[in-house]
Amino acid sequence: MTYLLALDQGTSSSRSIVFDADGAIVAMAQQEITQIYPHPGWVEHDPLEIWRTQLATAREVLQKAGISARQVRAVGITNQRETTVVWNRATGQPIYNAIVWQDRRAEPSCVALRERGMAPTIRQKTGLLVDAYFSGTKLQWILDHVPGARAQAANGELAFGTVDSWLMWQLTGGAVHATDVSNAARTMLFNVHSNTWDAELMQALDIPTAMMPRVLPSAAHFGEVLPALLGHALPIGGVAGDQQSALFGQACFSAGMAKNTYGTGCFMLMHTGENFHTSTNGLITTSAAQIAPTVGTGVSSLPPEGARSGLGRPGAATQHATPQFALEGSVFVGGAVVQWLRDGLGAIRSSAEVQALAETVPDSGGVMLVPAFTGLGAPYWNPEARGTITGLTRGSTTAHIARAALESIAFQSAALLQAMARDAQQAGAAAVTELRVDGGACINDLLMQFQADLLGIAVVRPVVTETTALGAAYLAGLSCGLYPSTEALSQLWKAERRFEPRISAAQAQEKMQRWEHAVRQATAL
């Protein structure tokens, strides 16, 4: 048997999953990582803990699977995006904790960029809004606040990377300093049209070019894991940020295909092919996972001397892929609304009870719940909005509120897809004909059926819902020649259940109008 090892380094845990050649899960291992909150709005991780837990789960999952590293064909890496690490090239030690994507400390730098009129340039070159969410201003903060960091960086002594780069450096013993296009695209420093670090943006944030990793396609030969770590030298063949990896794992390879991940929040991505389209409907444009032209041919993407021969030079990439793009929107509170029902309202004892409670009533009885606990994300972008419950009557019960809470996840996701549809129409792009779903909340049949009703298209749940890790495994499998093409991967993707719309378009529109009315009330507070 041939296996693929996926390393899935997330915000709350490090996981490793072994897949067989058919994309089925053989074994999984997971360890939580510590969340560090030095000040309000600041979120950090210990980079060495990230590395230790990731390595430990990789070793554990091989044992659980009952296989040796020699039976693993290739390794894929997927990771929390935007989280920023800076380390010393000579010692391999981080000079500061990893600044996590949720961290807001760099907002003053973003204000300064906006005041300098940089926002349109950044949007055109990167597809991103100027926001502290992205890596560039996090990196700038570290250089400005760690004593001696700027001088060291200017001398070429420091390396920057997102979590994928940090893991590859460790896995290869410092031989590889690289990232892929999907992670580079989340830094606010990367030109997604040319797939290179952008000199103007680097200068605007005062980032020395010597710090930057080499950027490769998402499926490419990045380097090899040291034999001593897992018992055998393994090629690293796939790397992608978590949401682009999930898009790939859902076999959404062409324009018009879309996926939605139902987690604590919801992340929806729609592939737009080679079409870079700046959203006018509250979404961002990002690079999708890309495949090297020599994938499967055995041609290495990195010279043997690796990072120490100057792979940090911006724009220096051994292989280029045709840029591929996606529109992306995020919902701040998705499955977290169920946690609120449990912990805040006390309506349920466990999250698993929510569907049964909601099904005790035929509908929400006119109750609408807008879970704007931390404001509203795309397509509304209103940080001042607050959670509201409207439509209460004397006959309203906790069951109606539970149903309204579940429906709020679908309403917010429907608003995202409608925004994507408007952007696609304006760009003359293909329309979405079905929505592929993953994440913890997608197992809720009531939610998935209501989602299909609102969208008027099929909602499709795959057999394997661990699509983030699966995407990394697929990319690695393409790189090493296990899979001949994305067409072969499309054949492996299997639907577990299709949810077809059961109401008319007019009924769905009426429900969405009621939702938008409730949103207006939440934003008028």
Coordinates of C-alpha atoms in Angstrom, one line a residue:
M1 CA 0.0 0.0 0.0
T2 CA 1.0 3.6 -0.7
Y3 CA 0.3 6.3 1.8
L4 CA 0.4 10.1 2.1
L5 CA 1.1 12.1 5.3
A6 CA -0.7 15.4 5.8
L7 CA 0.5 17.8 8.5
D8 CA -2.4 20.1 9.4
Q9 CA -1.1 22.9 11.7
G10 CA -4.2 24.9 12.9
T11 CA -4.9 27.7 15.3
S12 CA -5.9 25.5 18.2
S13 CA -4.0 22.3 17.5
S14 CA -1.4 20.4 15.4
R15 CA -2.7 17.4 13.6
S16 CA -1.3 14.7 11.4
I17 CA -3.4 12.4 9.1
V18 CA -2.4 9.4 7.1
F19 CA -4.4 8.9 3.9
D20 CA -4.3 5.9 1.6
A21 CA -4.0 6.4 -2.2
D22 CA -7.8 6.6 -2.6
G23 CA -7.9 9.6 -0.2
A24 CA -9.4 7.6 2.7
I25 CA -8.3 8.4 6.3
V26 CA -6.1 5.6 7.8
A27 CA -5.2 7.2 11.1
M28 CA -5.2 10.6 12.8
A29 CA -3.3 12.2 15.7
Q30 CA -3.8 15.6 17.3
Q31 CA -2.3 17.8 20.1
E32 CA -3.6 21.1 21.3
I33 CA -1.3 24.2 21.4
T34 CA -1.2 26.9 24.0
Q35 CA -3.0 30.2 23.2
I36 CA -1.0 33.2 24.6
Y37 CA -2.8 36.6 25.2
P38 CA -0.2 39.1 26.3
H39 CA -2.6 42.1 26.0
P40 CA -6.2 42.6 24.9
G41 CA -6.5 42.0 21.1
W42 CA -3.0 40.2 21.0
V43 CA -2.8 36.5 20.2
E44 CA 0.5 34.6 20.1
H45 CA 1.8 31.0 19.8
D46 CA 5.2 29.6 20.8
P47 CA 6.8 28.6 17.4
L48 CA 8.8 25.8 19.2
E49 CA 5.6 24.4 20.6
I50 CA 4.1 24.4 17.1
W51 CA 7.1 22.5 15.9
R52 CA 7.2 20.0 18.8
T53 CA 3.5 19.2 18.6
Q54 CA 3.5 18.8 14.8
L55 CA 6.5 16.5 14.9
A56 CA 5.0 14.5 17.8
T57 CA 1.7 14.0 16.0
A58 CA 3.5 12.9 12.8
R59 CA 5.4 10.2 14.7
E60 CA 2.2 9.2 16.6
V61 CA 0.0 8.9 13.4
L62 CA 2.6 6.6 11.7
Q63 CA 2.4 4.3 14.8
K64 CA -1.4 4.4 14.8
A65 CA -1.5 3.6 11.1
G66 CA 0.9 0.7 11.7
I67 CA 3.2 1.8 8.9
S68 CA 6.8 3.0 8.6
A69 CA 7.9 6.2 7.0
R70 CA 9.2 4.1 4.1
Q71 CA 5.6 3.4 3.1
V72 CA 4.8 7.1 2.8
R73 CA 5.1 8.4 -0.7
A74 CA 5.1 12.2 0.2
V75 CA 4.3 14.8 2.8
G76 CA 1.8 17.6 2.4
I77 CA 1.5 20.6 4.7
T78 CA -1.5 22.8 5.4
N79 CA -1.5 25.6 8.0
Q80 CA -3.3 28.4 9.7
R81 CA -2.8 31.4 7.4
E82 CA -1.2 34.8 8.1
T83 CA 0.4 33.7 11.4
T84 CA 3.9 35.2 11.4
V85 CA 7.2 33.8 12.5
V86 CA 10.7 35.3 12.5
W87 CA 13.8 33.3 13.3
N88 CA 17.6 33.4 13.3
R89 CA 19.0 31.7 10.3
A90 CA 22.1 30.5 12.1
T91 CA 20.5 29.1 15.3
G92 CA 17.0 28.3 14.0
Q93 CA 15.6 30.0 17.1
P94 CA 12.6 32.3 16.8
I95 CA 13.3 35.9 17.9
Y96 CA 9.6 36.4 19.1
N97 CA 6.5 34.4 19.5
A98 CA 4.4 33.7 16.4
I99 CA 1.9 36.5 16.0
V100 CA -1.4 34.8 15.2
W101 CA -3.8 35.8 12.4
Q102 CA -6.4 36.9 14.9
D103 CA -4.0 39.4 16.4
R104 CA -4.9 43.1 16.0
R105 CA -1.8 44.9 17.3
A106 CA -0.7 46.1 13.9
E107 CA -3.9 48.2 13.3
P108 CA -2.0 51.5 13.7
S109 CA 0.3 50.5 10.8
C110 CA -2.7 49.7 8.7
V111 CA -4.2 53.2 9.5
A112 CA -0.9 54.7 8.4
L113 CA -1.0 52.8 5.1
R114 CA -4.5 53.9 4.4
E115 CA -3.6 57.5 5.2
R116 CA -0.7 57.3 2.7
G117 CA -3.2 56.2 0.0
M118 CA -1.7 52.7 -0.3
A119 CA -5.0 50.8 0.0
P120 CA -5.9 50.9 -3.8
T121 CA -2.4 49.7 -4.8
I122 CA -2.4 46.9 -2.2
R123 CA -5.9 45.8 -3.4
Q124 CA -4.8 45.8 -7.0
K125 CA -1.6 43.9 -6.5
T126 CA -2.6 41.5 -3.7
G127 CA -6.4 41.2 -3.9
L128 CA -6.5 42.0 -0.2
L129 CA -7.9 44.8 2.0
V130 CA -5.4 46.7 4.2
D131 CA -6.0 44.9 7.5
A132 CA -4.0 43.7 10.5
Y133 CA -5.3 40.2 9.7
F134 CA -2.6 39.8 7.1
S135 CA 1.1 39.0 7.7
G136 CA 2.9 42.1 6.4
T137 CA 2.2 44.5 9.3
K138 CA 2.8 41.7 11.8
L139 CA 6.3 41.3 10.4
Q140 CA 6.8 45.0 10.5
W141 CA 5.8 45.1 14.1
I142 CA 8.3 42.4 15.1
L143 CA 11.1 44.3 13.3
D144 CA 10.2 47.5 15.0
H145 CA 9.8 46.1 18.5
V146 CA 12.4 43.4 19.0
P147 CA 15.7 45.0 20.0
G148 CA 18.3 44.6 17.2
A149 CA 15.9 42.9 14.8
R150 CA 16.1 45.5 12.1
A151 CA 19.9 45.5 12.0
Q152 CA 19.9 41.6 11.9
A153 CA 17.3 41.6 9.2
A154 CA 19.3 44.0 7.1
N155 CA 22.4 41.8 7.4
G156 CA 20.5 38.8 6.2
E157 CA 20.6 37.0 9.6
L158 CA 16.8 36.7 10.0
A159 CA 14.2 34.6 8.1
F160 CA 10.5 35.3 7.9
G161 CA 7.8 32.8 7.3
T162 CA 4.2 31.8 7.8
V163 CA 3.7 28.5 9.7
D164 CA 4.3 26.4 6.6
S165 CA 7.8 28.0 6.1
W166 CA 8.7 27.5 9.7
L167 CA 7.7 23.8 9.6
M168 CA 9.7 23.2 6.4
W169 CA 12.8 24.9 7.9
Q170 CA 12.6 22.6 10.9
L171 CA 11.7 19.4 8.9
T172 CA 14.7 20.0 6.5
G173 CA 17.2 21.1 9.2
G174 CA 17.3 24.6 7.8
A175 CA 18.0 23.4 4.2
V176 CA 14.7 24.9 2.8
H177 CA 13.3 28.4 3.3
A178 CA 10.2 28.4 1.1
T179 CA 6.5 28.9 0.9
D180 CA 3.7 28.4 -1.6
V181 CA 1.7 30.9 -3.5
S182 CA -1.5 30.5 -1.4
N183 CA 0.3 31.4 1.8
A184 CA 2.4 34.1 0.2
A185 CA -0.8 35.6 -1.1
R186 CA -1.9 36.3 2.5
T187 CA 1.0 38.5 3.5
M188 CA 0.0 41.8 1.8
L189 CA 3.5 41.8 0.3
F190 CA 3.0 39.4 -2.7
N191 CA 2.0 40.3 -6.2
V192 CA -0.5 37.7 -7.1
H193 CA -0.4 38.6 -10.8
S194 CA 3.4 37.9 -11.2
N195 CA 3.7 35.4 -8.3
T196 CA 6.6 37.4 -6.8
W197 CA 7.3 39.5 -3.8
D198 CA 6.5 43.1 -4.7
A199 CA 9.3 45.6 -4.3
E200 CA 7.0 48.6 -3.9
L201 CA 5.0 46.9 -1.1
M202 CA 8.1 45.6 0.6
Q203 CA 9.5 49.1 0.6
A204 CA 6.2 50.6 1.9
L205 CA 6.4 48.4 5.0
D206 CA 10.2 48.6 5.2
I207 CA 10.7 44.9 5.0
P208 CA 14.3 43.7 4.0
T209 CA 14.1 41.4 1.0
A210 CA 16.7 39.1 2.4
M211 CA 14.1 37.8 5.0
M212 CA 11.7 36.4 2.4
P213 CA 11.2 32.8 1.5
R214 CA 11.3 31.4 -2.0
V215 CA 7.8 31.1 -3.4
L216 CA 6.8 27.9 -5.2
P217 CA 3.6 26.5 -6.6
S218 CA 1.5 24.5 -4.1
A219 CA 2.3 21.2 -5.7
A220 CA 6.0 21.1 -6.2
H221 CA 9.1 19.4 -4.7
F222 CA 10.0 21.7 -1.8
G223 CA 12.6 19.5 -0.2
E224 CA 13.1 16.4 2.0
V225 CA 12.3 15.7 5.6
L226 CA 15.5 14.7 7.5
P227 CA 15.6 10.9 7.8
A228 CA 16.3 11.1 11.6
L229 CA 12.9 12.8 12.3
L230 CA 10.5 10.1 11.0
G231 CA 12.9 7.3 10.2
H232 CA 13.2 7.9 6.4
A233 CA 13.8 10.8 4.1
L234 CA 10.4 11.9 2.7
P235 CA 9.7 14.5 0.0
I236 CA 7.6 17.5 0.9
G237 CA 5.4 17.7 -2.2
G238 CA 2.4 19.9 -1.3
V239 CA 1.9 23.1 0.7
A240 CA -1.2 25.3 0.9
G241 CA -3.0 27.6 3.4
D242 CA -5.9 25.9 5.1
Q243 CA -8.8 27.4 3.2
Q244 CA -7.2 27.0 -0.3
S245 CA -6.2 23.5 0.7
A246 CA -9.8 22.7 1.6
L247 CA -10.9 24.1 -1.8
F248 CA -8.4 21.7 -3.4
G249 CA -9.5 18.8 -1.2
Q250 CA -13.0 19.4 -2.3
A251 CA -11.8 19.0 -5.9
C252 CA -12.9 22.5 -6.8
F253 CA -10.3 22.9 -9.6
S254 CA -12.2 25.1 -12.1
A255 CA -14.0 28.4 -12.3
G256 CA -17.4 28.5 -10.7
M257 CA -16.8 25.7 -8.2
A258 CA -17.2 26.6 -4.5
K259 CA -16.9 25.2 -1.1
N260 CA -18.0 26.4 2.4
T261 CA -16.2 25.3 5.6
Y262 CA -18.6 25.3 8.6
G263 CA -16.4 25.7 11.7
T264 CA -16.4 28.2 14.5
G265 CA -16.8 30.7 11.7
C266 CA -17.5 29.9 8.0
F267 CA -15.1 30.3 5.1
M268 CA -16.4 30.3 1.6
L269 CA -14.2 30.2 -1.5
M270 CA -15.2 30.2 -5.1
H271 CA -12.6 29.3 -7.8
T272 CA -12.4 31.9 -10.5
G273 CA -9.7 30.2 -12.7
E274 CA -7.2 32.7 -14.2
N275 CA -9.6 35.6 -13.7
F276 CA -8.5 38.1 -11.1
H277 CA -11.6 40.0 -10.1
T278 CA -11.7 42.7 -7.5
S279 CA -14.9 42.3 -5.5
T280 CA -17.4 45.1 -5.3
N281 CA -19.5 43.1 -2.9
G282 CA -17.4 42.9 0.2
L283 CA -15.2 39.9 -0.7
I284 CA -11.4 39.6 -1.1
T285 CA -9.5 38.0 -4.0
T286 CA -6.8 35.5 -3.2
S287 CA -4.5 33.0 -4.9
A288 CA -5.9 29.5 -5.2
A289 CA -3.5 26.5 -4.9
Q290 CA -1.4 26.1 -8.0
I291 CA 0.5 23.3 -9.6
A292 CA 4.0 23.3 -10.9
P293 CA 4.3 22.5 -14.7
T294 CA 6.8 19.7 -14.0
V295 CA 4.7 18.0 -11.3
G296 CA 5.0 14.2 -11.6
T297 CA 8.1 14.4 -13.8
G298 CA 10.6 14.0 -11.0
V299 CA 12.1 17.4 -11.7
S300 CA 13.1 19.1 -8.4
S301 CA 11.8 22.6 -7.7
L302 CA 14.8 23.4 -5.4
P303 CA 18.5 23.1 -6.1
P304 CA 20.4 20.8 -3.7
E305 CA 22.0 23.5 -1.7
G306 CA 18.6 24.7 -0.6
A307 CA 17.9 27.9 1.3
R308 CA 21.5 28.6 2.2
S309 CA 22.3 29.5 -1.5
G310 CA 20.1 32.5 -1.4
L311 CA 16.6 31.2 -1.8
G312 CA 15.3 34.1 0.2
R313 CA 15.7 36.4 -2.8
P314 CA 12.2 37.8 -3.5
G315 CA 10.8 36.7 -6.8
A316 CA 13.3 33.9 -7.2
A317 CA 11.3 30.8 -8.1
T318 CA 12.6 27.8 -9.9
Q319 CA 9.2 26.9 -11.3
H320 CA 6.2 29.1 -12.2
A321 CA 2.6 28.1 -12.4
T322 CA -0.2 30.0 -14.1
P323 CA -1.9 32.2 -11.5
Q324 CA -5.2 30.8 -10.3
F325 CA -7.6 32.9 -8.1
A326 CA -10.5 32.6 -5.8
L327 CA -13.0 34.9 -4.2
E328 CA -13.2 34.5 -0.4
G329 CA -15.6 35.6 2.2
S330 CA -15.7 34.8 5.9
V331 CA -18.5 34.6 8.5
F332 CA -17.2 35.4 12.0
V333 CA -19.8 33.4 14.0
G334 CA -20.9 30.1 12.4
G335 CA -20.8 27.0 14.6
A336 CA -19.9 29.3 17.5
V337 CA -23.6 30.3 17.8
V338 CA -24.3 26.7 18.9
Q339 CA -21.7 27.1 21.6
W340 CA -23.5 30.2 22.7
L341 CA -26.8 28.3 22.9
R342 CA -25.0 25.9 25.2
D343 CA -22.7 28.1 27.3
G344 CA -24.5 31.5 27.2
L345 CA -28.2 30.7 27.0
G346 CA -28.1 27.3 28.6
A347 CA -30.6 26.0 26.0
I348 CA -28.7 22.7 25.4
R349 CA -26.3 20.7 27.4
S350 CA -24.1 19.7 24.4
S351 CA -23.7 20.9 20.9
A352 CA -25.0 17.6 19.6
E353 CA -28.4 18.3 21.0
V354 CA -29.1 21.3 18.9
Q355 CA -30.6 19.6 15.8
A356 CA -33.0 17.5 17.9
L357 CA -34.2 20.6 19.8
A358 CA -34.6 22.6 16.6
E359 CA -36.6 19.8 15.0
T360 CA -39.2 19.9 17.7
V361 CA -40.7 22.9 15.9
P362 CA -41.6 23.0 12.1
D363 CA -39.9 26.4 11.7
S364 CA -38.5 29.3 13.7
G365 CA -41.9 30.8 14.2
G366 CA -40.8 34.1 12.8
V367 CA -37.8 34.4 15.2
M368 CA -34.6 35.7 13.6
L369 CA -31.2 35.5 15.3
V370 CA -28.3 37.6 14.0
P371 CA -25.1 36.3 15.8
A372 CA -23.1 39.5 15.5
F373 CA -21.3 38.8 18.8
T374 CA -18.0 40.3 17.4
G375 CA -19.6 42.4 14.6
L376 CA -20.4 41.1 11.1
G377 CA -17.9 39.9 8.5
A378 CA -18.3 39.6 4.8
P379 CA -20.2 40.8 2.9
Y380 CA -21.4 43.4 5.6
W381 CA -18.0 44.3 7.3
N382 CA -19.7 46.1 10.2
P383 CA -17.5 45.8 13.4
E384 CA -20.1 47.8 15.4
A385 CA -23.0 45.3 14.8
R386 CA -24.2 43.4 17.8
G387 CA -26.2 40.2 18.2
T388 CA -29.9 40.5 18.1
I389 CA -33.0 38.3 18.3
T390 CA -36.1 39.6 16.6
G391 CA -39.6 38.4 15.9
L392 CA -40.3 37.1 19.4
T393 CA -43.9 36.4 20.4
R394 CA -45.6 35.0 23.5
G395 CA -45.4 31.6 21.8
S396 CA -41.7 31.7 21.1
T397 CA -39.7 28.9 22.9
T398 CA -36.0 27.9 23.2
A399 CA -36.7 25.5 20.3
H400 CA -37.6 28.4 18.0
I401 CA -34.4 30.2 19.1
A402 CA -32.3 27.1 18.5
R403 CA -33.8 26.7 15.1
A404 CA -33.2 30.4 14.4
A405 CA -29.6 30.0 15.6
L406 CA -28.9 27.1 13.1
E407 CA -30.6 29.0 10.3
S408 CA -28.4 32.1 11.0
I409 CA -25.4 30.0 9.9
A410 CA -27.1 29.3 6.6
F411 CA -28.4 32.9 6.2
Q412 CA -24.9 34.3 6.6
S413 CA -23.4 31.8 4.2
A414 CA -26.2 32.5 1.6
A415 CA -25.4 36.2 1.8
L416 CA -21.8 35.3 1.0
L417 CA -22.7 33.2 -2.0
Q418 CA -25.1 35.8 -3.3
A419 CA -22.2 38.4 -3.1
M420 CA -20.0 35.9 -5.0
A421 CA -22.7 35.4 -7.6
R422 CA -23.0 39.2 -8.1
D423 CA -19.2 39.5 -8.5
A424 CA -19.1 36.5 -10.9
Q425 CA -21.9 38.1 -13.0
Q426 CA -20.2 41.4 -13.2
A427 CA -17.0 39.6 -14.4
G428 CA -18.8 37.4 -16.9
A429 CA -17.6 34.4 -14.9
A430 CA -19.3 31.0 -14.5
A431 CA -22.1 30.8 -11.9
V432 CA -22.0 28.4 -9.0
T433 CA -24.2 25.3 -9.6
E434 CA -23.5 23.4 -6.4
L435 CA -21.9 24.2 -3.0
R436 CA -19.5 21.6 -1.5
V437 CA -19.4 21.6 2.3
D438 CA -17.1 20.5 5.0
G439 CA -16.2 21.4 8.7
G440 CA -17.8 20.2 11.9
A441 CA -21.3 21.8 11.4
C442 CA -21.8 20.2 8.0
I443 CA -22.9 17.0 9.7
N444 CA -26.1 18.7 10.7
D445 CA -28.7 17.6 8.2
L446 CA -31.2 20.3 9.2
L447 CA -28.7 23.0 8.6
M448 CA -27.5 21.6 5.2
Q449 CA -31.1 21.2 4.0
F450 CA -32.0 24.8 4.9
Q451 CA -28.8 26.0 3.2
A452 CA -29.8 24.3 0.0
D453 CA -33.3 25.8 0.3
L454 CA -31.9 29.3 0.6
L455 CA -29.4 28.9 -2.2
G456 CA -31.6 27.2 -4.7
I457 CA -28.7 24.9 -5.6
A458 CA -27.5 21.5 -4.4
V459 CA -25.4 21.4 -1.2
V460 CA -23.1 18.4 -1.4
R461 CA -21.4 16.8 1.6
P462 CA -18.4 14.5 0.7
V463 CA -17.5 11.2 2.2
V464 CA -14.3 12.6 3.6
T465 CA -15.0 15.9 5.4
E466 CA -11.3 16.4 6.6
T467 CA -10.8 18.3 3.3
T468 CA -8.1 20.7 4.6
A469 CA -5.7 17.9 5.3
L470 CA -6.9 16.0 2.2
G471 CA -6.1 18.9 0.0
A472 CA -2.5 18.9 1.3
A473 CA -2.3 15.2 0.7
Y474 CA -3.6 15.5 -2.9
L475 CA -1.1 18.2 -3.7
A476 CA 1.7 16.0 -2.4
G477 CA 0.4 13.1 -4.3
L478 CA 0.3 15.1 -7.5
S479 CA 3.9 16.3 -6.9
C480 CA 5.3 12.8 -6.4
G481 CA 3.4 11.3 -9.4
L482 CA 1.0 9.2 -7.4
Y483 CA -1.8 11.0 -9.2
P484 CA -1.4 11.8 -12.9
S485 CA -3.7 14.9 -12.9
T486 CA -6.5 16.8 -11.1
E487 CA -8.9 14.9 -13.3
A488 CA -7.8 11.7 -11.5
L489 CA -8.5 13.5 -8.1
S490 CA -11.9 14.5 -9.3
Q491 CA -12.7 10.8 -9.7
L492 CA -11.6 10.1 -6.1
W493 CA -13.9 12.8 -4.7
K494 CA -17.2 11.1 -3.6
A495 CA -20.4 12.7 -2.3
E496 CA -21.9 11.2 0.9
R497 CA -25.2 13.1 0.5
R498 CA -26.7 15.8 -1.7
F499 CA -29.3 18.2 -0.3
E500 CA -31.6 19.5 -3.0
P501 CA -33.7 22.7 -2.6
R502 CA -37.3 22.0 -1.4
I503 CA -38.7 25.5 -1.6
S504 CA -39.3 27.9 -4.5
A505 CA -37.0 30.7 -5.5
A506 CA -39.7 33.2 -4.4
Q507 CA -39.9 31.6 -1.0
A508 CA -36.1 31.6 -0.6
Q509 CA -36.0 35.3 -1.6
E510 CA -38.7 36.1 1.0
K511 CA -36.6 34.4 3.7
M512 CA -33.5 36.3 2.7
Q513 CA -35.4 39.6 2.7
R514 CA -36.5 38.9 6.3
W515 CA -32.8 38.1 7.2
E516 CA -31.5 41.3 5.7
H517 CA -34.2 43.2 7.6
A518 CA -32.9 41.6 10.8
V519 CA -29.3 42.5 9.9
R520 CA -30.3 46.1 9.4
Q521 CA -31.7 46.0 13.0
A522 CA -28.5 44.5 14.3
T523 CA -26.4 47.2 12.6
A524 CA -28.7 50.1 13.8
L525 CA -27.8 49.6 17.4

